[in-house]
Amino acid sequence: MILIIYCHPYEQSFNHAELKAIKENLSAGQREYEIIDLYAEHFNPVYSTEELQLYHRGETTDPLVTKYLKLCQQADTVIFITPYWWNSIPGMLKGFVDKVMKEGLGLSHTVTKTGVKGELTNVKHCYVFTTSTSPTWYIRFFLGNAIKKVFINKTLRQLGFRNISWNNFGGISNSSLYRRRKYLAKLTKQPFK
């Protein structure tokens, strides 16, 4: 099953257009997919004291956390669609990782003497689609490429995700309608494993 984790509050955003193009792609290929729409589902990314006390037991007070973790455990492919805000993922998506990724055998990860061992090895392929005001080359070479260095190479790999690719539509604010349409057309045909 393919799991799409979508993180944008505005339905007229380019991220939403990406979501539509990817859904069209998967439907045309008769691929089974589920969508987690963090904003539409009113996910609360903030820990309460009570919720945080349950963390090391792998428990939660939030039914969405339970639902989302189960979906992550069932997926063999995960697709993230998110803006790239202030050199990182939005707080909503960071809160998703903080709250949903529960410590414990059979959950998302276990802690060993040498560090974190990912339990989500069922995720064989992961695609991260971002949009940014900055051009992609500027993110890579002048801003430190935090999305690749931290979110992809550290966080997602620590959770057990493999074969992760990052696609950024940079310079979104000054992009032409032609460039946007061309990119979306490419997404409707991109092969997803």
XYZ file of N, CA and C in Angstrom:
579
model
N 0.837 -1.179 0.000
C 0.000 0.000 0.000
C 0.886 1.248 0.000
N 0.430 2.271 -0.712
C 1.136 3.543 -0.752
C 0.457 4.497 0.222
N 1.257 5.135 1.053
C 0.742 6.104 2.013
C 1.244 7.488 1.622
N 0.301 8.408 1.441
C 0.638 9.801 1.159
C 0.454 10.597 2.442
N 1.493 11.287 2.860
C 1.415 12.158 4.034
C 1.488 13.585 3.506
N 0.344 14.263 3.564
C 0.191 15.586 2.969
C 0.135 16.640 4.060
N 0.960 17.686 3.897
C 1.071 18.697 4.950
C 1.022 20.098 4.352
N -0.180 20.583 4.110
C -0.357 21.983 3.693
C -1.783 22.408 4.029
N -1.949 23.616 4.593
C -3.288 24.031 5.022
C -4.160 24.636 3.925
N -3.594 24.953 2.756
C -4.313 25.745 1.768
C -4.587 24.938 0.501
N -5.857 24.807 0.142
C -6.231 23.982 -1.005
C -5.846 24.579 -2.352
N -5.490 25.850 -2.401
C -5.057 26.464 -3.662
C -3.527 26.481 -3.798
N -2.848 25.807 -2.899
C -1.385 25.783 -2.925
C -0.872 24.871 -4.039
N 0.384 25.065 -4.393
C 1.008 24.184 -5.382
C 1.190 22.784 -4.806
N 1.393 22.689 -3.492
C 1.463 21.368 -2.863
C 0.160 20.604 -3.081
N -0.966 21.320 -3.023
C -2.254 20.664 -3.258
C -2.356 20.192 -4.712
N -1.826 20.994 -5.637
C -1.801 20.583 -7.043
C -0.921 19.335 -7.218
N 0.180 19.264 -6.478
C 1.022 18.065 -6.508
C 0.235 16.852 -6.009
N -0.495 17.041 -4.923
C -1.309 15.953 -4.366
C -2.301 15.446 -5.409
N -2.985 16.361 -6.075
C -3.959 15.972 -7.105
C -3.285 15.206 -8.240
N -2.124 15.670 -8.679
C -1.405 15.001 -9.771
C -0.967 13.598 -9.366
N -0.490 13.451 -8.154
C -0.043 12.136 -7.684
C -1.229 11.190 -7.505
N -2.338 11.699 -6.983
C -3.556 10.871 -6.870
C -4.028 10.400 -8.248
N -3.985 11.308 -9.223
C -4.362 10.957 -10.596
C -3.441 9.862 -11.130
N -2.154 9.993 -10.882
C -1.159 9.013 -11.296
C -1.476 7.637 -10.701
N -1.675 7.601 -9.395
C -1.902 6.327 -8.710
C -3.231 5.704 -9.112
N -4.262 6.524 -9.274
C -5.571 6.007 -9.693
C -5.506 5.430 -11.098
N -4.795 6.113 -12.005
C -4.658 5.625 -13.377
C -3.944 4.275 -13.405
N -3.003 4.090 -12.502
C -2.271 2.828 -12.420
C -2.948 1.802 -11.529
N -4.142 2.140 -11.051
C -4.925 1.276 -10.149
C -4.109 0.839 -8.941
N -3.371 1.812 -8.378
C -2.554 1.563 -7.193
C -3.363 1.903 -5.946
N -3.276 1.067 -4.952
C -3.971 1.293 -3.689
C -3.195 2.322 -2.875
N -3.893 3.339 -2.376
C -3.230 4.348 -1.556
C -4.159 4.888 -0.487
N -3.551 5.394 0.561
C -4.243 6.077 1.659
C -3.613 7.455 1.785
N -4.396 8.413 2.267
C -3.884 9.765 2.462
C -4.051 10.175 3.915
N -2.976 10.692 4.484
C -3.037 11.388 5.769
C -2.942 12.869 5.415
N -4.015 13.607 5.647
C -4.050 15.051 5.389
C -4.027 15.738 6.754
N -2.840 16.098 7.197
C -2.647 16.552 8.573
C -3.504 17.756 8.949
N -3.610 18.714 8.070
C -4.411 19.906 8.388
C -5.901 19.612 8.301
N -6.337 18.936 7.250
C -7.771 18.645 7.079
C -8.301 17.752 8.195
N -7.431 16.888 8.723
C -7.851 15.982 9.798
C -7.641 16.596 11.184
N -7.212 17.853 11.206
C -7.015 18.600 12.462
C -6.093 17.882 13.441
N -5.014 17.332 12.887
C -4.010 16.694 13.738
C -3.379 17.749 14.643
N -3.260 17.435 15.924
C -2.613 18.338 16.873
C -1.159 17.894 17.026
N -0.201 18.691 16.502
C 1.202 18.286 16.547
C 1.895 18.562 17.879
N 1.162 19.110 18.831
C 1.766 19.545 20.098
C 1.554 18.481 21.172
N 2.641 18.138 21.851
C 2.546 17.207 22.979
C 1.887 17.874 24.180
N 0.993 17.157 24.814
C 0.519 17.558 26.139
C 1.406 16.840 27.159
N 1.352 17.269 28.391
C 2.120 16.603 29.449
C 1.708 15.143 29.555
N 0.393 14.908 29.505
C -0.125 13.545 29.620
C 0.360 12.666 28.467
N 0.327 13.214 27.247
C 0.773 12.456 26.073
C 2.262 12.128 26.154
N 3.058 13.092 26.564
C 4.503 12.882 26.640
C 4.874 11.830 27.688
N 4.102 11.755 28.761
C 4.365 10.756 29.804
C 4.177 9.329 29.284
N 3.400 9.176 28.218
C 3.131 7.851 27.656
C 4.141 7.433 26.589
N 4.998 8.363 26.184
C 5.891 8.143 25.040
C 6.723 6.872 25.170
N 7.430 6.701 26.277
C 8.329 5.547 26.418
C 7.583 4.219 26.559
N 6.299 4.291 26.784
C 5.485 3.067 26.825
C 4.859 2.782 25.465
N 5.080 3.681 24.491
C 4.512 3.488 23.157
C 3.026 3.722 23.114
N 2.520 4.477 24.072
C 1.078 4.710 24.167
C 0.741 6.154 23.798
N -0.556 6.420 23.652
C -1.011 7.738 23.248
C -2.412 8.009 23.779
N -2.759 9.282 23.835
C -4.133 9.691 24.158
C -4.858 10.150 22.900
N -4.144 10.194 21.784
C -4.674 10.740 20.536
C -4.998 9.611 19.552
N -6.274 9.406 19.217
C -6.620 8.322 18.291
C -5.998 8.486 16.900
N -5.718 9.729 16.484
C -5.066 9.921 15.189
C -3.641 9.374 15.197
N -2.956 9.473 16.323
C -1.601 8.935 16.433
C -1.629 7.427 16.191
N -2.568 6.739 16.820
C -2.713 5.288 16.641
C -3.011 4.956 15.182
N -3.952 5.681 14.593
C -4.326 5.462 13.191
C -3.132 5.695 12.270
N -2.417 6.789 12.459
C -1.305 7.139 11.582
C -0.152 6.140 11.698
N 0.146 5.707 12.912
C 1.228 4.732 13.083
C 0.877 3.421 12.395
N -0.376 2.980 12.510
C -0.795 1.739 11.832
C -0.646 1.865 10.320
N -1.019 3.020 9.778
C -0.869 3.234 8.339
C 0.606 3.186 7.937
N 1.469 3.785 8.744
C 2.913 3.741 8.462
C 3.436 2.309 8.506
N 2.905 1.501 9.422
C 3.346 0.115 9.545
C 2.863 -0.757 8.389
N 1.793 -0.345 7.714
C 1.225 -1.115 6.604
C 1.779 -0.699 5.241
N 2.397 0.455 5.162
C 2.832 0.997 3.872
C 4.143 0.382 3.407
N 4.229 0.117 2.110
C 5.527 -0.266 1.555
C 6.157 0.913 0.821
N 5.348 1.933 0.528
C 5.835 3.180 -0.068
C 5.185 4.339 0.676
N 5.984 5.362 0.992
C 5.464 6.570 1.626
C 5.840 7.764 0.753
N 4.850 8.627 0.525
C 5.058 9.856 -0.249
C 4.730 11.037 0.655
N 5.713 11.890 0.905
C 5.490 13.126 1.650
C 5.302 14.265 0.654
N 4.294 15.090 0.882
C 4.085 16.307 0.096
C 3.988 17.453 1.094
N 4.949 18.372 1.022
C 5.040 19.408 2.041
C 5.778 20.632 1.520
N 5.468 21.792 2.037
C 6.312 22.945 1.714
C 7.622 22.858 2.501
N 8.570 23.635 2.062
C 9.870 23.744 2.728
C 9.911 25.153 3.310
N 9.644 25.267 4.605
C 9.504 26.566 5.261
C 10.688 26.825 6.172
N 11.314 27.974 6.027
C 12.426 28.384 6.891
C 13.470 27.285 7.034
N 13.851 26.734 5.896
C 14.948 25.759 5.801
C 14.649 24.402 6.426
N 13.374 24.075 6.561
C 13.024 22.804 7.179
C 11.584 22.433 6.822
N 11.145 21.323 7.366
C 9.756 20.920 7.220
C 8.893 21.765 8.159
N 7.606 21.945 7.856
C 6.727 22.714 8.750
C 6.588 22.067 10.128
N 6.259 22.882 11.108
C 6.057 22.386 12.469
C 5.016 21.278 12.544
N 3.990 21.351 11.701
C 2.950 20.316 11.678
C 3.558 18.955 11.347
N 4.422 18.906 10.353
C 5.046 17.635 9.965
C 6.067 17.181 10.999
N 6.797 18.117 11.579
C 7.732 17.773 12.655
C 6.969 17.184 13.837
N 5.818 17.798 14.167
C 4.980 17.275 15.248
C 4.425 15.892 14.933
N 4.131 15.633 13.664
C 3.694 14.302 13.233
C 4.777 13.277 13.570
N 6.014 13.586 13.198
C 7.124 12.671 13.484
C 7.289 12.517 14.998
N 7.278 13.637 15.723
C 7.463 13.592 17.178
C 6.421 12.724 17.868
N 5.157 12.883 17.502
C 4.082 12.192 18.219
C 3.765 10.796 17.697
N 3.815 10.608 16.388
C 3.387 9.332 15.799
C 4.470 8.265 15.902
N 5.713 8.667 15.786
C 6.800 7.692 15.807
C 7.103 7.293 17.250
N 6.492 6.192 17.654
C 6.531 5.729 19.037
C 7.651 4.723 19.274
N 8.300 4.899 20.399
C 9.391 4.007 20.795
C 8.822 2.700 21.333
N 9.401 1.607 20.862
C 9.007 0.300 21.379
C 9.044 -0.753 20.298
N 9.368 -1.975 20.674
C 9.428 -3.092 19.740
C 8.071 -3.241 19.063
N 8.070 -3.304 17.745
C 6.824 -3.431 17.001
C 6.147 -2.103 16.736
N 6.784 -1.004 17.136
C 6.223 0.318 16.855
C 7.062 0.948 15.744
N 7.546 2.172 15.918
C 8.317 2.780 14.823
C 9.822 2.623 14.994
N 10.280 2.510 16.243
C 11.718 2.385 16.479
C 11.978 1.876 17.892
N 13.164 1.312 18.075
C 13.618 0.939 19.412
C 14.933 1.665 19.661
N 15.229 1.849 20.925
C 16.476 2.515 21.300
C 17.431 1.449 21.806
N 18.615 1.409 21.202
C 19.632 0.440 21.583
C 20.825 1.181 22.199
N 21.824 0.456 22.626
C 23.022 1.077 23.199
C 23.771 1.922 22.171
N 23.578 1.600 20.893
C 24.292 2.336 19.841
C 23.412 3.370 19.137
N 22.178 3.525 19.574
C 21.303 4.529 18.963
C 19.928 3.996 18.626
N 19.285 4.650 17.684
C 17.918 4.302 17.299
C 17.944 3.240 16.203
N 17.103 2.208 16.382
C 16.953 1.158 15.370
C 15.544 1.274 14.807
N 15.441 1.538 13.509
C 14.142 1.697 12.859
C 13.373 0.403 12.768
N 12.092 0.479 13.076
C 11.202 -0.680 12.979
C 10.318 -0.608 11.734
N 10.332 0.535 11.028
C 9.471 0.698 9.855
C 10.205 0.260 8.581
N 10.819 -0.920 8.654
C 11.562 -1.449 7.511
C 10.630 -1.933 6.407
N 9.330 -1.922 6.667
C 8.343 -2.241 5.639
C 8.323 -1.174 4.539
N 8.804 0.045 4.856
C 8.818 1.141 3.879
C 10.046 0.961 2.984
N 9.808 0.390 1.816
C 10.896 0.077 0.877
C 11.241 1.260 -0.026
N 10.286 2.172 -0.227
C 10.499 3.341 -1.074
C 9.821 4.548 -0.442
N 10.506 5.672 -0.504
C 9.956 6.907 0.067
C 10.278 8.060 -0.890
N 9.293 8.906 -1.112
C 9.442 10.075 -1.976
C 9.069 11.301 -1.160
N 9.920 12.304 -1.189
C 9.658 13.548 -0.475
C 9.532 14.650 -1.524
N 8.328 15.202 -1.655
C 8.066 16.291 -2.598
C 7.892 17.579 -1.805
N 8.740 18.558 -2.106
C 8.663 19.845 -1.422
C 8.558 20.968 -2.450
N 8.088 22.104 -1.967
C 8.103 23.345 -2.739
C 8.804 24.382 -1.876
N 9.509 25.295 -2.542
C 10.228 26.319 -1.784
C 10.284 27.630 -2.559
N 10.380 28.713 -1.821
C 10.603 30.017 -2.429
C 12.020 30.086 -2.982
N 12.974 29.560 -2.231
C 14.372 29.544 -2.680
C 14.547 28.534 -3.805
N 15.435 28.823 -4.756
C 15.750 27.821 -5.777
C 16.402 26.597 -5.126
N 16.212 25.453 -5.720
C 16.750 24.201 -5.164
C 18.271 24.255 -5.027
N 18.957 24.799 -6.011
C 20.419 24.885 -5.940
C 20.859 25.722 -4.742
N 20.085 26.748 -4.411
C 20.420 27.604 -3.277
C 20.258 26.833 -1.956
N 19.209 26.023 -1.869
C 18.980 25.179 -0.686
C 20.142 24.193 -0.521
N 20.525 23.568 -1.622
C 21.585 22.550 -1.585
C 22.954 23.134 -1.223
N 23.314 24.235 -1.860
C 24.687 24.708 -1.751
C 24.918 25.873 -0.801
N 23.882 26.635 -0.459
C 24.085 27.808 0.383
C 23.321 27.770 1.709
N 22.270 26.964 1.791
C 21.484 26.906 3.028
C 21.750 25.647 3.849
N 22.664 24.802 3.402
C 23.027 23.627 4.190
C 22.235 22.374 3.904
N 21.192 22.472 3.053
C 20.408 21.309 2.642
C 19.876 20.489 3.831
N 19.238 21.173 4.765
C 18.737 20.516 5.975
C 17.721 19.425 5.688
N 16.908 19.603 4.663
C 15.896 18.578 4.369
C 16.564 17.241 4.050
N 17.650 17.298 3.299
C 18.369 16.072 2.932
C 19.203 15.564 4.110
N 19.917 16.468 4.756
C 20.832 16.057 5.823
C 20.117 15.595 7.092
N 19.019 16.252 7.447
C 18.354 15.918 8.706
C 17.105 15.059 8.483
N 16.111 15.593 7.767
C 14.831 14.878 7.626
C 14.995 13.550 6.887
N 15.711 13.563 5.767
C 15.829 12.346 4.955
C 16.936 11.421 5.457
N 18.171 11.929 5.508
C 19.303 11.054 5.842
C 19.378 10.663 7.311
N 18.755 11.409 8.171
C 18.781 11.051 9.598
C 17.414 10.530 10.054
N 16.414 11.397 10.107
C 15.120 11.010 10.693
C 14.483 9.815 9.978
N 14.252 9.940 8.670
C 13.556 8.862 7.957
C 14.381 7.574 7.930
N 15.684 7.693 7.751
C 16.525 6.484 7.750
C 16.561 5.835 9.140
N 16.584 6.652 10.189
C 16.560 6.084 11.543
C 15.278 5.300 11.790
N 14.203 5.704 11.156
C 12.929 5.006 11.326
C 12.858 3.720 10.505
N 13.822 3.524 9.601
C 13.864 2.297 8.806
C 13.493 2.477 7.352
N 13.126 3.699 6.930
C 12.764 3.953 5.535
C 13.985 3.728 4.642
N 13.756 3.211 3.437
C 14.830 2.981 2.479
C 14.454 3.574 1.124
N 15.470 3.707 0.264
C 15.281 4.207 -1.098
C 14.486 5.509 -1.105
N 15.066 6.518 -0.494
C 14.388 7.804 -0.336
C 14.880 8.786 -1.393
N 13.936 9.401 -2.095
C 14.312 10.425 -3.070
C 13.611 11.736 -2.719
N 14.287 12.832 -3.026
C 13.756 14.173 -2.742
C 13.610 14.939 -4.048
N 12.422 15.499 -4.258
C 12.137 16.345 -5.415
C 11.614 17.674 -4.903
N 12.300 18.752 -5.245
C 11.869 20.081 -4.802
C 11.526 20.940 -6.013
N 10.375 21.593 -5.944
C 10.024 22.590 -6.944
C 10.425 23.928 -6.354
N 11.633 24.362 -6.695
C 12.182 25.589 -6.130
C 11.779 26.823 -6.906
N 11.929 27.970 -6.259
C 11.574 29.241 -6.877
C 10.099 29.350 -7.186
N 9.272 28.753 -6.330
C 7.828 28.667 -6.582
C 7.184 30.042 -6.776
N 7.601 31.032 -6.012
C 6.966 32.357 -6.070
C 7.126 33.029 -7.423
N 8.237 32.777 -8.097
C 8.513 33.415 -9.383
C 8.409 32.452 -10.564
N 7.829 31.288 -10.336
C 7.763 30.294 -11.410
C 6.646 30.622 -12.396
N 6.855 30.235 -13.626
C 5.856 30.492 -14.674
C 4.770 29.422 -14.639
N 3.638 29.763 -15.190
C 2.536 28.812 -15.308
C 2.974 27.621 -16.158
N 3.749 27.877 -17.197
C 4.251 26.807 -18.061
C 5.112 25.822 -17.261
N 6.022 26.345 -16.460
C 6.914 25.489 -15.672
C 6.106 24.662 -14.665
N 5.129 25.278 -14.048
C 4.293 24.551 -13.082
C 3.505 23.430 -13.761
N 2.901 23.750 -14.891
C 2.115 22.734 -15.611
C 2.993 21.578 -16.080
N 4.180 21.916 -16.566
C 5.114 20.881 -17.031
C 5.496 19.945 -15.889
N 5.767 20.518 -14.721
C 6.136 19.724 -13.546
C 4.980 18.821 -13.117
N 3.771 19.363 -13.064
C 2.612 18.567 -12.661
C 2.325 17.449 -13.659
N 2.508 17.730 -14.942
C 2.321 16.688 -15.960
C 3.311 15.552 -15.752
N 4.538 15.907 -15.375
C 5.564 14.896 -15.090
C 5.144 14.032 -13.888
N 4.544 14.666 -12.869
C 4.105 13.912 -11.692
C 2.997 12.913 -12.030
N 2.155 13.237 -12.994
C 1.065 12.309 -13.355
C 1.601 11.046 -14.022
N 2.867 11.096 -14.462
C 3.456 9.931 -15.144
C 4.630 9.306 -14.381
N 5.029 9.924 -13.289
C 6.189 9.403 -12.537
C 5.894 8.006 -12.007
N 6.815 7.076 -12.217
C 6.606 5.738 -11.645
C 6.864 5.738 -10.133
N 5.932 5.170 -9.411
C 6.094 4.995 -7.967
C 6.188 3.512 -7.682
N 7.200 3.128 -6.949
C 7.391 1.705 -6.622
C 6.628 1.333 -5.381
